[in-house]
mmCIF file of C-alpha atoms in Angstrom:
data_model
loop_
_atom_site.group_PDB
_atom_site.id
_atom_site.type_symbol
_atom_site.label_atom_id
_atom_site.label_comp_id
_atom_site.label_asym_id
_atom_site.label_seq_id
_atom_site.Cartn_x
_atom_site.Cartn_y
_atom_site.Cartn_z
ATOM 1 C CA MET A 15 0.000 0.000 0.000
ATOM 2 C CA ALA A 16 1.589 3.265 -1.148
ATOM 3 C CA PRO A 17 2.273 5.835 1.595
ATOM 4 C CA VAL A 18 0.305 9.081 1.482
ATOM 5 C CA ASP A 19 1.941 12.398 0.733
ATOM 6 C CA PRO A 20 3.110 13.884 4.072
ATOM 7 C CA SER A 21 0.833 16.870 3.495
ATOM 8 C CA SER A 22 -2.140 14.463 3.371
ATOM 9 C CA SER A 23 -1.264 12.624 6.597
ATOM 10 C CA LYS A 24 -4.193 12.353 9.001
ATOM 11 C CA ASN A 25 -4.454 12.231 12.795
ATOM 12 C CA ILE A 26 -6.437 9.118 13.709
ATOM 13 C CA VAL A 27 -7.880 7.905 17.024
ATOM 14 C CA VAL A 28 -8.620 4.160 17.234
ATOM 15 C CA SER A 29 -10.559 2.735 20.190
ATOM 16 C CA GLY A 30 -9.923 -0.903 21.036
ATOM 17 C CA GLY A 31 -6.713 -0.644 19.042
ATOM 18 C CA ALA A 32 -4.398 -2.984 20.974
ATOM 19 C CA ARG A 33 -5.508 -6.218 19.329
ATOM 20 C CA GLY A 34 -7.683 -7.683 16.591
ATOM 21 C CA ILE A 35 -9.188 -5.412 13.964
ATOM 22 C CA GLY A 36 -8.097 -2.323 15.897
ATOM 23 C CA ARG A 37 -4.443 -3.350 15.864
ATOM 24 C CA ALA A 38 -4.512 -3.997 12.123
ATOM 25 C CA LEU A 39 -6.174 -0.618 11.578
ATOM 26 C CA SER A 40 -3.529 1.136 13.669
ATOM 27 C CA ARG A 41 -0.584 -0.622 11.994
ATOM 28 C CA ILE A 42 -1.687 -0.116 8.409
ATOM 29 C CA PHE A 43 -2.655 3.500 9.044
ATOM 30 C CA LEU A 44 0.891 4.054 10.314
ATOM 31 C CA GLU A 45 2.412 2.160 7.391
ATOM 32 C CA THR A 46 0.398 4.385 5.071
ATOM 33 C CA GLY A 47 1.885 7.518 6.621
ATOM 34 C CA HIS A 48 -0.766 8.626 9.116
ATOM 35 C CA ARG A 49 -0.389 9.286 12.865
ATOM 36 C CA VAL A 50 -2.378 7.175 15.330
ATOM 37 C CA PHE A 51 -3.516 7.375 18.964
ATOM 38 C CA VAL A 52 -4.662 4.049 20.394
ATOM 39 C CA PHE A 53 -7.196 3.559 23.210
ATOM 40 C CA ASP A 54 -7.536 0.225 24.995
ATOM 41 C CA VAL A 55 -8.466 -1.114 28.427
ATOM 42 C CA ASP A 56 -5.901 -3.966 28.345
ATOM 43 C CA GLU A 57 -2.670 -2.426 29.657
ATOM 44 C CA ASP A 58 -0.411 -5.372 28.824
ATOM 45 C CA GLU A 59 -1.745 -5.752 25.300
ATOM 46 C CA LEU A 60 -1.569 -1.998 24.706
ATOM 47 C CA LYS A 61 2.060 -1.817 25.825
ATOM 48 C CA HIS A 62 3.013 -4.737 23.573
ATOM 49 C CA THR A 63 1.256 -3.253 20.553
ATOM 50 C CA THR A 64 2.648 0.255 20.864
ATOM 51 C CA THR A 65 6.205 -0.439 22.073
ATOM 52 C CA ALA A 66 6.935 -3.830 20.464
ATOM 53 C CA HIS A 67 4.617 -4.509 17.517
ATOM 54 C CA LEU A 68 4.709 -0.848 16.450
ATOM 55 C CA ALA A 69 8.165 -0.112 17.861
ATOM 56 C CA LYS A 70 9.378 1.739 14.750
ATOM 57 C CA TYR A 71 6.497 4.202 14.852
ATOM 58 C CA HIS A 72 6.663 4.531 18.631
ATOM 59 C CA LYS A 73 10.297 5.639 18.411
ATOM 60 C CA GLU A 74 9.393 8.114 15.672
ATOM 61 C CA GLY A 75 6.621 9.626 17.811
ATOM 62 C CA LYS A 76 3.916 8.707 15.317
ATOM 63 C CA VAL A 77 1.835 6.549 17.655
ATOM 64 C CA GLY A 78 0.490 7.473 21.074
ATOM 65 C CA SER A 79 -1.751 5.561 23.448
ATOM 66 C CA ALA A 80 -3.849 5.685 26.596
ATOM 67 C CA ILE A 81 -5.519 3.113 28.818
ATOM 68 C CA CYS A 82 -9.235 3.851 28.623
ATOM 69 C CA ASN A 83 -12.351 2.212 30.040
ATOM 70 C CA LEU A 84 -14.970 2.659 27.318
ATOM 71 C CA ARG A 85 -17.762 2.170 29.871
ATOM 72 C CA ASP A 86 -16.617 5.291 31.743
ATOM 73 C CA ALA A 87 -17.506 8.586 30.064
ATOM 74 C CA LYS A 88 -15.136 10.540 32.324
ATOM 75 C CA SER A 89 -12.265 8.280 31.306
ATOM 76 C CA ILE A 90 -13.144 8.735 27.638
ATOM 77 C CA ARG A 91 -13.236 12.522 27.924
ATOM 78 C CA SER A 92 -9.912 12.786 29.748
ATOM 79 C CA LYS A 93 -8.153 10.417 27.339
ATOM 80 C CA VAL A 94 -9.485 12.270 24.300
ATOM 81 C CA VAL A 95 -7.897 15.412 25.753
ATOM 82 C CA GLU A 96 -4.593 13.480 25.826
ATOM 83 C CA ALA A 97 -5.079 12.474 22.203
ATOM 84 C CA GLY A 98 -5.865 16.064 21.264
ATOM 85 C CA LYS A 99 -2.597 17.217 22.826
ATOM 86 C CA PHE A 100 -0.675 14.458 21.026
ATOM 87 C CA PHE A 101 -2.146 15.689 17.738
ATOM 88 C CA ASP A 102 -1.638 19.405 18.479
ATOM 89 C CA GLY A 103 -5.366 20.037 18.728
ATOM 90 C CA ARG A 104 -6.607 18.395 15.537
ATOM 91 C CA ILE A 105 -8.230 14.964 15.030
ATOM 92 C CA ASP A 106 -9.130 14.017 11.454
ATOM 93 C CA VAL A 107 -10.493 10.499 11.924
ATOM 94 C CA LEU A 108 -12.142 8.657 14.807
ATOM 95 C CA ILE A 109 -12.514 4.877 14.522
ATOM 96 C CA ASN A 110 -15.046 3.597 17.080
ATOM 97 C CA ASN A 111 -13.798 0.029 17.061
ATOM 98 C CA GLY A 112 -13.745 -0.933 20.746
ATOM 99 C CA SER A 113 -16.476 -3.424 21.642
ATOM 100 C CA ILE A 114 -17.312 -6.745 23.277
ATOM 101 C CA ALA A 115 -16.268 -9.155 20.553
ATOM 102 C CA SER A 116 -18.132 -12.307 21.555
ATOM 103 C CA PRO A 117 -21.713 -12.211 20.217
ATOM 104 C CA TYR A 118 -23.145 -14.904 22.529
ATOM 105 C CA TRP A 119 -24.350 -14.772 26.110
ATOM 106 C CA LYS A 120 -21.770 -16.299 28.466
ATOM 107 C CA ASP A 121 -21.934 -19.951 29.559
ATOM 108 C CA GLU A 122 -24.470 -20.840 26.849
ATOM 109 C CA LYS A 123 -27.226 -18.826 28.540
ATOM 110 C CA THR A 124 -30.378 -17.801 26.664
ATOM 111 C CA MET A 125 -32.330 -14.566 27.034
ATOM 112 C CA GLU A 126 -34.762 -16.389 29.353
ATOM 113 C CA ASP A 127 -32.034 -16.370 32.001
ATOM 114 C CA PRO A 128 -32.401 -13.222 34.170
ATOM 115 C CA ASP A 129 -28.609 -13.043 34.548
ATOM 116 C CA THR A 130 -28.308 -11.951 30.930
ATOM 117 C CA LEU A 131 -29.587 -8.485 31.863
ATOM 118 C CA ASP A 132 -26.194 -7.457 33.241
ATOM 119 C CA GLU A 133 -24.525 -8.738 30.081
ATOM 120 C CA TRP A 134 -27.098 -6.834 28.012
ATOM 121 C CA GLN A 135 -26.110 -3.612 29.744
ATOM 122 C CA ALA A 136 -22.429 -4.349 29.166
ATOM 123 C CA TYR A 137 -23.060 -4.777 25.424
ATOM 124 C CA ILE A 138 -24.995 -1.503 25.229
ATOM 125 C CA ASP A 139 -22.455 0.440 27.290
ATOM 126 C CA THR A 140 -19.410 -0.893 25.431
ATOM 127 C CA ASN A 141 -20.642 -1.277 21.865
ATOM 128 C CA LEU A 142 -23.108 1.596 21.584
ATOM 129 C CA THR A 143 -22.827 4.194 24.347
ATOM 130 C CA SER A 144 -19.033 4.345 24.041
ATOM 131 C CA ALA A 145 -19.303 5.188 20.338
ATOM 132 C CA PHE A 146 -21.556 8.128 21.230
ATOM 133 C CA ALA A 147 -19.321 9.271 24.109
ATOM 134 C CA MET A 148 -16.111 8.959 22.054
ATOM 135 C CA SER A 149 -17.654 10.906 19.186
ATOM 136 C CA GLN A 150 -19.002 13.567 21.522
ATOM 137 C CA ALA A 151 -15.577 14.063 23.109
ATOM 138 C CA CYS A 152 -13.808 14.271 19.738
ATOM 139 C CA ILE A 153 -16.136 16.857 18.141
ATOM 140 C CA PRO A 154 -14.175 19.913 19.392
ATOM 141 C CA TYR A 155 -11.037 18.526 17.732
ATOM 142 C CA MET A 156 -12.764 17.597 14.460
ATOM 143 C CA LYS A 157 -15.319 20.285 13.693
ATOM 144 C CA ALA A 158 -14.880 22.971 11.055
ATOM 145 C CA ARG A 159 -12.892 26.078 11.907
ATOM 146 C CA ILE A 160 -13.889 29.627 11.005
ATOM 147 C CA ALA A 161 -11.493 29.576 8.057
ATOM 148 C CA ASP A 162 -13.311 26.545 6.662
ATOM 149 C CA SER A 163 -16.198 28.798 5.609
ATOM 150 C CA GLU A 164 -13.834 30.277 3.038
ATOM 151 C CA LYS A 165 -11.708 27.211 2.387
ATOM 152 C CA GLY A 166 -14.165 24.468 3.232
ATOM 153 C CA SER A 167 -14.878 21.062 1.745
ATOM 154 C CA HIS A 168 -17.126 22.660 -0.880
ATOM 155 C CA LEU A 169 -14.039 24.396 -2.296
ATOM 156 C CA SER A 170 -11.461 21.677 -1.659
ATOM 157 C CA GLU A 171 -10.722 18.350 -3.292
ATOM 158 C CA GLY A 172 -9.847 16.853 0.088
ATOM 159 C CA ALA A 173 -12.275 14.980 2.345
ATOM 160 C CA SER A 174 -13.581 16.412 5.602
ATOM 161 C CA PRO A 175 -13.027 14.705 8.995
ATOM 162 C CA VAL A 176 -14.880 11.443 9.490
ATOM 163 C CA ILE A 177 -16.112 9.212 12.305
ATOM 164 C CA ILE A 178 -16.184 5.529 11.356
ATOM 165 C CA ASN A 179 -18.144 3.120 13.533
ATOM 166 C CA ILE A 180 -17.194 -0.554 13.314
ATOM 167 C CA GLY A 181 -20.487 -2.436 13.392
ATOM 168 C CA SER A 182 -21.380 -5.977 12.402
ATOM 169 C CA PHE A 183 -23.486 -7.920 9.926
ATOM 170 C CA ARG A 184 -25.153 -9.357 13.041
ATOM 171 C CA ALA A 185 -27.277 -6.212 13.139
ATOM 172 C CA HIS A 186 -29.115 -7.785 10.187
ATOM 173 C CA GLN A 187 -28.390 -11.494 10.445
ATOM 174 C CA SER A 188 -28.275 -12.823 14.000
ATOM 175 C CA ASP A 189 -27.845 -16.335 15.310
ATOM 176 C CA PRO A 190 -29.746 -17.523 18.419
ATOM 177 C CA ASN A 191 -28.728 -16.062 21.768
ATOM 178 C CA GLN A 192 -27.063 -12.949 20.366
ATOM 179 C CA GLU A 193 -29.670 -10.389 21.441
ATOM 180 C CA GLY A 194 -27.267 -8.123 23.336
ATOM 181 C CA TYR A 195 -24.611 -8.083 20.642
ATOM 182 C CA ALA A 196 -27.021 -7.807 17.710
ATOM 183 C CA ALA A 197 -29.093 -5.044 19.334
ATOM 184 C CA SER A 198 -26.014 -2.977 20.218
ATOM 185 C CA LYS A 199 -24.683 -3.275 16.677
ATOM 186 C CA ALA A 200 -28.102 -2.445 15.210
ATOM 187 C CA GLY A 201 -28.136 0.629 17.446
ATOM 188 C CA GLN A 202 -24.924 1.750 15.778
ATOM 189 C CA LEU A 203 -26.774 1.931 12.465
ATOM 190 C CA GLY A 204 -29.252 4.478 13.812
ATOM 191 C CA LEU A 205 -26.498 6.334 15.654
ATOM 192 C CA THR A 206 -24.414 6.592 12.482
ATOM 193 C CA GLN A 207 -27.239 7.999 10.393
ATOM 194 C CA SER A 208 -28.385 10.449 13.077
ATOM 195 C CA MET A 209 -24.859 11.703 13.769
ATOM 196 C CA ALA A 210 -24.231 12.177 10.046
ATOM 197 C CA ILE A 211 -27.154 14.605 9.902
ATOM 198 C CA SER A 212 -26.378 16.345 13.199
ATOM 199 C CA LEU A 213 -22.661 16.830 12.521
ATOM 200 C CA GLY A 214 -22.835 17.649 8.826
ATOM 201 C CA ASN A 215 -23.027 21.389 9.441
ATOM 202 C CA GLN A 216 -19.806 21.113 11.456
ATOM 203 C CA GLY A 217 -17.990 19.496 8.564
ATOM 204 C CA ILE A 218 -17.861 15.993 10.079
ATOM 205 C CA ARG A 219 -18.900 12.921 8.115
ATOM 206 C CA VAL A 220 -20.073 9.717 9.865
ATOM 207 C CA ASN A 221 -20.103 6.229 8.361
ATOM 208 C CA LEU A 222 -20.212 2.603 9.478
ATOM 209 C CA ILE A 223 -18.428 -0.572 8.397
ATOM 210 C CA ALA A 224 -20.368 -3.792 9.053
ATOM 211 C CA PRO A 225 -18.008 -6.764 8.639
ATOM 212 C CA GLY A 226 -18.871 -10.416 8.412
ATOM 213 C CA ARG A 227 -16.773 -12.993 10.270
ATOM 214 C CA ILE A 228 -13.210 -11.688 10.679
ATOM 215 C CA LYS A 229 -10.311 -13.893 11.847
ATOM 216 C CA VAL A 230 -8.135 -11.896 14.238
ATOM 217 C CA ALA A 231 -6.321 -14.296 16.606
ATOM 218 C CA HIS A 232 -2.971 -13.498 14.972
ATOM 219 C CA GLU A 233 -3.405 -9.782 15.735
ATOM 220 C CA SER A 234 -2.391 -10.026 19.399
ATOM 221 C CA LYS A 235 0.569 -10.513 21.723
ATOM 222 C CA GLU A 236 -0.276 -14.207 22.063
ATOM 223 C CA GLY A 237 -0.531 -14.525 18.284
ATOM 224 C CA ASP A 238 2.833 -12.844 17.809
ATOM 225 C CA GLU A 239 4.500 -15.152 20.315
ATOM 226 C CA ALA A 240 2.957 -18.239 18.683
ATOM 227 C CA GLY A 241 3.778 -17.105 15.143
ATOM 228 C CA ALA A 242 0.094 -17.272 14.204
ATOM 229 C CA ASP A 243 -1.211 -16.135 10.819
ATOM 230 C CA PHE A 244 -4.545 -15.618 9.073
ATOM 231 C CA GLU A 245 -4.348 -18.733 6.903
ATOM 232 C CA GLY A 246 -4.010 -21.029 9.902
ATOM 233 C CA GLN A 247 -7.382 -19.872 11.244
ATOM 234 C CA VAL A 248 -9.503 -20.455 8.138
ATOM 235 C CA SER A 249 -11.662 -23.577 8.370
ATOM 236 C CA GLN A 250 -13.762 -25.447 5.844
ATOM 237 C CA LYS A 251 -16.801 -23.946 7.566
ATOM 238 C CA ASP A 252 -15.480 -20.447 6.793
ATOM 239 C CA ILE A 253 -15.179 -21.439 3.134
ATOM 240 C CA ASP A 254 -18.652 -22.967 3.078
ATOM 241 C CA ASP A 255 -20.305 -20.108 4.987
ATOM 242 C CA HIS A 256 -19.033 -17.163 2.941
ATOM 243 C CA PRO A 257 -19.871 -16.176 -0.659
ATOM 244 C CA THR A 258 -16.231 -15.029 -0.875
ATOM 245 C CA ASN A 259 -15.087 -18.579 0.011
ATOM 246 C CA ARG A 260 -13.073 -17.350 2.984
ATOM 247 C CA ALA A 261 -13.465 -15.525 6.262
ATOM 248 C CA GLY A 262 -12.536 -11.873 6.443
ATOM 249 C CA ARG A 263 -9.040 -10.538 7.020
ATOM 250 C CA PRO A 264 -8.514 -7.520 9.288
ATOM 251 C CA LYS A 265 -7.064 -5.778 6.237
ATOM 252 C CA ASP A 266 -10.507 -5.989 4.604
ATOM 253 C CA ILE A 267 -11.758 -3.598 7.293
ATOM 254 C CA VAL A 268 -8.739 -1.341 6.818
ATOM 255 C CA ASP A 269 -9.370 -1.130 3.065
ATOM 256 C CA ALA A 270 -12.944 -0.004 3.700
ATOM 257 C CA ALA A 271 -11.803 2.535 6.311
ATOM 258 C CA LEU A 272 -9.179 4.026 3.988
ATOM 259 C CA TYR A 273 -11.844 4.438 1.307
ATOM 260 C CA LEU A 274 -14.250 6.160 3.702
ATOM 261 C CA MET A 275 -11.512 8.471 4.975
ATOM 262 C CA ASP A 276 -11.022 9.867 1.464
ATOM 263 C CA ALA A 277 -14.607 9.587 0.178
ATOM 264 C CA GLY A 278 -15.618 13.191 0.772
ATOM 265 C CA PHE A 279 -19.150 12.815 -0.625
ATOM 266 C CA VAL A 280 -19.996 9.778 1.538
ATOM 267 C CA THR A 281 -21.738 10.203 4.899
ATOM 268 C CA GLY A 282 -24.492 8.395 6.792
ATOM 269 C CA VAL A 283 -23.613 5.196 4.919
ATOM 270 C CA SER A 284 -23.337 1.636 6.226
ATOM 271 C CA THR A 285 -20.773 -0.376 4.263
ATOM 272 C CA HIS A 286 -21.404 -4.119 4.451
ATOM 273 C CA LEU A 287 -18.388 -6.250 3.627
ATOM 274 C CA CYS A 288 -19.450 -9.890 3.524
ATOM 275 C CA ILE A 289 -22.241 -11.779 5.237
ATOM 276 C CA LEU A 290 -22.951 -15.486 5.649
ATOM 277 C CA ARG A 291 -24.823 -17.816 3.374
ATOM 278 C CA LYS A 292 -28.154 -18.899 4.914
ATOM 279 C CA ASN A 293 -30.044 -21.703 3.164
ATOM 280 C CA GLY A 294 -28.268 -20.885 -0.049
ATOM 281 C CA ARG A 295 -28.872 -17.121 0.268
ATOM 282 C CA SER A 296 -26.284 -14.417 0.893
ATOM 283 C CA ASN A 297 -28.589 -11.477 1.571
ATOM 284 C CA PRO A 298 -29.645 -10.409 5.071
ATOM 285 C CA LYS A 299 -33.228 -11.325 5.959
#
């Protein structure tokens, strides 16, 4: 992937960026020539990603990080201030990637079990409320400046700042016992469209990427130590389940994000990557 011109380099905040999709996003953004600030709640994983996996960029001062509890609005607001300082007051892209990754209730519970209510709240707080709180905190660093009225996106070939929510195809195509996950990801659809309208007059675009099944075990400290790769995770079921004849790579999400970052006429859009075959069909029902 060709690096961007230094004058086109963007300042990017990635939540949940220490492992999985978030780590791949952070790494490839840096490889492309952008600067990145990573949020994560896992201190050990965050340290490994920023100082070992991304050591080159850490030494060059191109990647910053902060431990952040996405269920704590005060933590989010204070850490966004840190990111703003790292970027000298300007954030161009926010990737709301942090979420609870497992779509099922714990211990094979069903929604009939009253104990799922606490898990429900955790899904909503982490997957949906945090995206709102992160976006809210980043607005002062992303919104149009006075000068933009004269040199705004309507006069420029460049794209305006963008918030990208990482959703899921499960918002449309759930399996049993995924109510908390599916509902939180479906909520992101409405949030994305509403924010796109509300923030448009401030020069901020808002879009969503809804991936299918993505294999991410290699994007972690444990994966690095084991020498894991994407190919070793793909099963015959992944081939059978997907119209693309494979599961998704983290880079598939990055490719979509890079497009949305530069697609200046795209806002309020949900980009679906690949969903599962169901009874011979590949469209969500």
